[in-house]
Short mmCIF file of N, CA and C and ligand atoms in Angstrom, two decimals:
data_model
loop_
_atom_site.label_atom_id
_atom_site.label_comp_id
_atom_site.label_asym_id
_atom_site.label_seq_id
_atom_site.Cartn_x
_atom_site.Cartn_y
_atom_site.Cartn_z
N MET A 1 4.97 168.46 2.52
CA MET A 1 4.70 167.04 2.04
C MET A 1 3.31 166.76 2.90
N GLY A 2 2.34 166.13 2.31
CA GLY A 2 1.54 165.93 3.37
C GLY A 2 1.28 163.83 2.95
N THR A 3 2.51 163.50 2.35
CA THR A 3 2.44 161.91 2.40
C THR A 3 3.61 161.22 3.32
N ARG A 4 3.76 161.64 4.12
CA ARG A 4 4.84 161.32 4.83
C ARG A 4 4.58 159.67 5.45
N VAL A 5 5.48 159.46 6.44
CA VAL A 5 5.24 158.34 7.10
C VAL A 5 4.36 158.78 8.67
N LYS A 6 3.59 158.37 8.85
CA LYS A 6 3.95 158.76 10.39
C LYS A 6 3.76 157.66 11.27
N LYS A 7 3.67 158.18 12.75
CA LYS A 7 3.68 157.26 13.92
C LYS A 7 2.11 156.44 13.56
N ASN A 8 2.15 155.27 14.09
CA ASN A 8 1.08 154.48 14.00
C ASN A 8 1.27 153.66 12.30
N ASP A 9 1.23 154.24 11.64
CA ASP A 9 1.52 153.68 10.34
C ASP A 9 1.66 152.23 10.04
N LYS A 10 1.04 151.35 9.14
CA LYS A 10 1.64 150.02 8.91
C LYS A 10 2.50 150.01 7.74
N VAL A 11 3.88 149.59 7.97
CA VAL A 11 4.50 149.98 6.72
C VAL A 11 5.15 148.48 6.35
N MET A 12 5.87 148.53 5.20
CA MET A 12 6.38 147.33 5.01
C MET A 12 7.81 147.79 4.41
N ILE A 13 8.90 147.00 4.72
CA ILE A 13 10.29 146.86 4.52
C ILE A 13 10.41 146.69 2.85
N MET A 14 11.21 147.61 2.46
CA MET A 14 11.52 147.39 0.58
C MET A 14 12.46 146.98 0.56
N SER A 15 13.38 147.00 1.64
CA SER A 15 14.96 146.61 1.14
C SER A 15 15.48 146.12 2.62
N GLY A 16 16.82 145.33 2.67
CA GLY A 16 17.60 145.13 3.61
C GLY A 16 17.37 143.68 4.05
N LYS A 17 17.30 143.29 5.67
CA LYS A 17 17.46 141.39 5.52
C LYS A 17 15.61 141.22 6.19
N ASP A 18 15.15 142.67 6.41
CA ASP A 18 13.64 142.50 6.86
C ASP A 18 12.71 142.53 5.57
N ARG A 19 13.43 142.94 4.43
CA ARG A 19 12.43 143.31 3.07
C ARG A 19 11.15 142.04 3.06
N GLY A 20 9.92 142.96 2.81
CA GLY A 20 8.66 142.32 2.72
C GLY A 20 8.08 142.07 3.95
N LYS A 21 8.84 142.52 5.34
CA LYS A 21 7.82 142.22 6.35
C LYS A 21 7.23 143.33 6.30
N SER A 22 6.28 143.36 7.45
CA SER A 22 5.70 144.66 7.77
C SER A 22 5.24 144.90 9.26
N GLY A 23 5.21 145.96 9.60
CA GLY A 23 5.04 145.97 11.25
C GLY A 23 4.49 147.80 11.49
N LYS A 24 4.22 148.06 12.41
CA LYS A 24 3.59 149.20 12.79
C LYS A 24 4.63 150.18 13.35
N VAL A 25 4.54 151.43 12.86
CA VAL A 25 5.67 152.67 13.20
C VAL A 25 5.80 152.62 14.38
N LEU A 26 6.83 152.99 15.36
CA LEU A 26 6.85 153.18 16.83
C LEU A 26 7.44 154.93 16.96
N PHE A 27 8.03 154.80 15.73
CA PHE A 27 8.79 156.39 16.18
C PHE A 27 9.19 157.14 14.85
N VAL A 28 9.43 158.29 14.65
CA VAL A 28 9.41 158.65 13.55
C VAL A 28 10.87 160.03 14.27
N ASN A 29 11.81 159.71 13.33
CA ASN A 29 12.63 161.20 14.40
C ASN A 29 12.21 162.46 13.62
N LYS A 30 12.55 163.86 14.07
CA LYS A 30 12.12 164.81 13.79
C LYS A 30 12.50 165.23 12.41
N MET A 31 13.52 164.66 12.00
CA MET A 31 13.97 165.03 10.60
C MET A 31 13.47 164.50 9.65
N ARG A 32 12.31 163.76 10.38
CA ARG A 32 11.68 162.58 9.15
C ARG A 32 12.60 161.86 8.53
N THR A 33 13.63 161.14 8.90
CA THR A 33 14.45 160.30 7.88
C THR A 33 14.81 159.03 8.34
N ARG A 34 14.34 158.79 9.58
CA ARG A 34 14.70 157.50 10.19
C ARG A 34 12.92 156.85 11.06
N LEU A 35 13.52 155.86 11.04
CA LEU A 35 11.85 155.28 12.07
C LEU A 35 12.50 153.88 12.52
N ILE A 36 11.26 153.74 13.60
CA ILE A 36 11.38 152.35 14.26
C ILE A 36 10.17 151.68 14.08
N VAL A 37 10.30 150.51 13.26
CA VAL A 37 9.07 149.58 13.01
C VAL A 37 9.18 148.79 14.40
N GLU A 38 7.93 148.41 15.01
CA GLU A 38 7.78 147.61 15.67
C GLU A 38 7.91 145.80 15.75
N GLY A 39 9.25 145.36 16.05
CA GLY A 39 9.48 143.79 15.84
C GLY A 39 10.42 143.77 14.60
N LEU A 40 10.72 144.87 13.98
CA LEU A 40 11.46 144.59 12.84
C LEU A 40 12.90 145.25 12.52
N ASN A 41 13.84 144.94 11.97
CA ASN A 41 15.09 145.29 11.97
C ASN A 41 16.05 145.10 13.54
N ILE A 42 15.21 144.02 14.05
CA ILE A 42 16.16 144.00 15.36
C ILE A 42 17.52 143.71 14.97
N VAL A 43 18.40 144.28 16.13
CA VAL A 43 19.44 143.82 16.63
C VAL A 43 19.98 143.73 18.04
N LYS A 44 21.28 142.94 17.94
CA LYS A 44 21.38 142.60 19.19
C LYS A 44 22.30 143.79 19.60
N LYS A 45 22.14 143.69 21.05
CA LYS A 45 22.83 144.60 21.67
C LYS A 45 23.40 144.31 23.42
N ALA A 46 24.85 144.74 23.34
CA ALA A 46 25.12 144.34 24.82
C ALA A 46 24.78 145.63 25.91
N LYS A 47 24.26 145.03 26.98
CA LYS A 47 23.85 145.99 27.64
C LYS A 47 24.34 145.59 29.36
N ARG A 48 25.01 146.92 29.72
CA ARG A 48 25.53 146.46 30.81
C ARG A 48 24.35 146.10 31.98
N PRO A 49 24.77 145.92 33.00
CA PRO A 49 24.25 145.73 34.15
C PRO A 49 23.35 146.70 34.34
N ASP A 50 22.44 146.67 34.82
CA ASP A 50 21.47 147.83 35.71
C ASP A 50 20.45 147.22 36.75
N GLN A 51 19.37 148.24 37.04
CA GLN A 51 18.73 148.05 38.29
C GLN A 51 17.63 146.76 37.69
N GLN A 52 16.99 146.68 36.87
CA GLN A 52 16.17 145.97 35.99
C GLN A 52 16.96 144.42 35.92
N ASN A 53 17.80 144.85 35.34
CA ASN A 53 18.82 143.85 34.85
C ASN A 53 20.08 143.40 35.50
N GLN A 54 20.27 142.79 36.46
CA GLN A 54 21.35 142.83 37.17
C GLN A 54 22.72 142.51 36.58
N LYS A 55 22.19 141.33 35.92
CA LYS A 55 23.41 140.31 35.02
C LYS A 55 23.78 141.28 33.88
N GLY A 56 23.15 142.20 33.16
CA GLY A 56 23.40 142.79 31.92
C GLY A 56 23.76 141.56 30.57
N GLY A 57 23.88 141.88 29.63
CA GLY A 57 23.65 141.08 28.67
C GLY A 57 23.21 141.09 27.09
N ILE A 58 23.12 140.26 26.40
CA ILE A 58 22.78 140.53 25.22
C ILE A 58 21.00 140.96 25.61
N ILE A 59 20.65 142.51 24.43
CA ILE A 59 19.33 142.66 24.33
C ILE A 59 18.88 142.72 22.65
N ASP A 60 18.15 142.43 22.65
CA ASP A 60 17.08 142.91 21.40
C ASP A 60 16.71 144.19 20.95
N ILE A 61 17.00 144.85 20.35
CA ILE A 61 16.14 146.31 20.05
C ILE A 61 15.83 146.49 18.64
N GLU A 62 15.24 147.32 18.40
CA GLU A 62 14.95 147.60 17.09
C GLU A 62 15.48 148.56 16.95
N ALA A 63 16.45 148.75 15.62
CA ALA A 63 17.23 149.66 15.03
C ALA A 63 16.61 150.41 14.02
N PRO A 64 16.76 151.94 14.06
CA PRO A 64 16.10 153.05 13.08
C PRO A 64 16.55 152.34 11.76
N LEU A 65 15.35 152.52 11.04
CA LEU A 65 15.63 152.28 9.35
C LEU A 65 15.43 153.43 9.06
N SER A 66 15.95 153.43 7.70
CA SER A 66 15.89 154.77 6.58
C SER A 66 14.31 154.45 5.93
N ILE A 67 13.94 156.05 6.28
CA ILE A 67 12.54 156.31 6.10
C ILE A 67 12.20 156.30 4.33
N SER A 68 13.02 156.41 3.79
CA SER A 68 13.07 155.59 2.50
C SER A 68 12.94 154.18 1.90
N ASN A 69 13.59 153.31 2.80
CA ASN A 69 13.52 151.97 2.97
C ASN A 69 12.30 151.45 3.13
N VAL A 70 10.76 152.08 3.63
CA VAL A 70 9.73 151.13 3.94
C VAL A 70 8.78 152.32 2.83
N MET A 71 7.58 151.72 2.76
CA MET A 71 6.19 152.36 2.12
C MET A 71 5.10 151.93 3.31
N VAL A 72 4.56 152.88 3.09
CA VAL A 72 2.79 152.26 4.15
C VAL A 72 2.08 151.40 3.49
N VAL A 73 1.31 150.41 4.17
CA VAL A 73 0.80 149.25 3.93
C VAL A 73 -0.66 149.99 4.03
N CYS A 74 -1.60 150.03 2.77
CA CYS A 74 -2.85 150.52 2.54
C CYS A 74 -3.81 149.66 3.19
N PRO A 75 -4.52 149.82 4.33
CA PRO A 75 -5.74 148.77 5.15
C PRO A 75 -6.77 148.35 4.20
N LYS A 76 -6.78 148.72 3.10
CA LYS A 76 -7.89 148.61 1.99
C LYS A 76 -7.08 147.64 1.15
N CYS A 77 -6.20 148.06 0.50
CA CYS A 77 -5.17 147.00 -0.83
C CYS A 77 -4.48 145.97 0.20
N GLY A 78 -4.08 146.00 1.46
CA GLY A 78 -3.20 145.30 2.11
C GLY A 78 -1.83 145.08 1.27
N LYS A 79 -1.31 146.34 0.47
CA LYS A 79 -0.06 146.37 -0.10
C LYS A 79 0.42 147.64 0.05
N PRO A 80 1.98 147.32 0.12
CA PRO A 80 2.96 148.85 0.09
C PRO A 80 2.04 149.67 -1.05
N VAL A 81 1.86 150.80 -0.66
CA VAL A 81 1.51 151.88 -1.74
C VAL A 81 1.81 152.98 -1.77
N ARG A 82 2.05 153.98 -2.78
CA ARG A 82 2.53 155.36 -2.84
C ARG A 82 1.20 156.18 -2.45
N LEU A 83 1.53 157.08 -1.37
CA LEU A 83 0.25 157.86 -0.94
C LEU A 83 0.55 159.33 -1.43
N LYS A 84 -0.97 159.42 -1.37
CA LYS A 84 -1.20 160.91 -2.43
C LYS A 84 -1.64 161.93 -1.37
N SER A 85 -1.80 163.19 -1.31
CA SER A 85 -2.02 163.92 -0.76
C SER A 85 -3.41 164.53 -1.43
N ARG A 86 -4.37 164.75 -0.08
CA ARG A 86 -5.78 165.18 -0.74
C ARG A 86 -6.04 166.14 0.08
N MET A 87 -7.04 167.13 -0.71
CA MET A 87 -7.35 168.02 0.11
C MET A 87 -9.14 168.15 0.24
N LEU A 88 -9.35 167.99 1.62
CA LEU A 88 -10.72 167.78 2.26
C LEU A 88 -11.61 168.98 1.84
N GLU A 89 -12.82 169.13 1.77
CA GLU A 89 -13.59 170.01 1.64
C GLU A 89 -13.57 171.17 2.53
N ASN A 90 -13.23 170.77 4.22
CA ASN A 90 -13.15 171.70 4.93
C ASN A 90 -11.73 171.91 5.22
N GLY A 91 -11.20 171.94 4.05
CA GLY A 91 -9.42 172.59 4.23
C GLY A 91 -8.39 171.55 4.51
N LYS A 92 -8.79 170.63 5.23
CA LYS A 92 -7.65 169.69 5.87
C LYS A 92 -7.40 168.68 4.78
N LYS A 93 -5.86 168.44 4.76
CA LYS A 93 -5.28 167.92 4.15
C LYS A 93 -4.75 166.27 4.68
N VAL A 94 -5.21 165.26 4.01
CA VAL A 94 -5.17 163.88 4.53
C VAL A 94 -4.42 163.27 3.77
N ARG A 95 -3.69 162.56 4.05
CA ARG A 95 -3.27 161.25 3.20
C ARG A 95 -3.98 160.21 2.75
N SER A 96 -3.99 159.94 1.26
CA SER A 96 -5.06 158.65 0.78
C SER A 96 -4.09 157.93 0.02
N CYS A 97 -4.24 156.42 -0.03
CA CYS A 97 -4.17 155.35 -1.12
C CYS A 97 -4.06 155.63 -2.42
N GLY A 98 -2.43 155.97 -2.96
CA GLY A 98 -2.38 156.16 -4.31
C GLY A 98 -3.02 155.13 -5.38
N LYS A 99 -3.58 154.15 -4.95
CA LYS A 99 -4.27 153.15 -5.88
C LYS A 99 -5.76 153.23 -5.40
N CYS A 100 -6.26 152.75 -4.13
CA CYS A 100 -7.70 153.03 -3.97
C CYS A 100 -8.56 154.33 -3.52
N GLY A 101 -7.45 154.90 -3.46
CA GLY A 101 -7.70 156.25 -2.81
C GLY A 101 -8.35 156.36 -1.06
N GLU A 102 -8.18 154.85 -0.38
CA GLU A 102 -8.71 155.02 1.08
C GLU A 102 -7.77 156.10 1.77
N MET A 103 -8.51 157.18 2.37
CA MET A 103 -7.88 157.93 3.45
C MET A 103 -7.48 156.86 4.59
N LEU A 104 -5.86 157.63 4.64
CA LEU A 104 -5.14 157.34 6.05
C LEU A 104 -4.89 158.43 7.21
N ASP A 105 -5.76 159.17 6.90
CA ASP A 105 -5.86 160.06 8.53
C ASP A 105 -7.45 160.37 8.28
N LYS A 106 -7.36 160.58 9.75
CA LYS A 106 -8.89 160.95 9.64
C LYS A 106 -9.46 162.62 9.37
N ALA A 107 -10.49 162.09 8.78
CA ALA A 107 -10.99 163.50 7.97
C ALA A 107 -11.05 164.76 9.09
ZN1 ZN B 1 -5.43 151.27 -1.12
#
């Protein structure tokens, strides 16, 4: 499939506590089932003291989201859209917006 979410995509969260918020994808796991979005799905985590933080304490971290809970935001439409896979003349496959056809990958 050529329509998957990739690192650095802008995505919107479609369910859960951060529904409707969008951010940049920082990480997609190898199985392509989970991802981390910058600044979203924040959870508090207890941290043990270490060299950087001698006291330890509670820190905020971005928890992974299920990839099925996000949609890519088209830079042109500005909305979450379904992606289509498009074959270019040079044989390269790129992802494009299902609505306006904007390419999301470099040709
Ligand atoms: Zn679009």
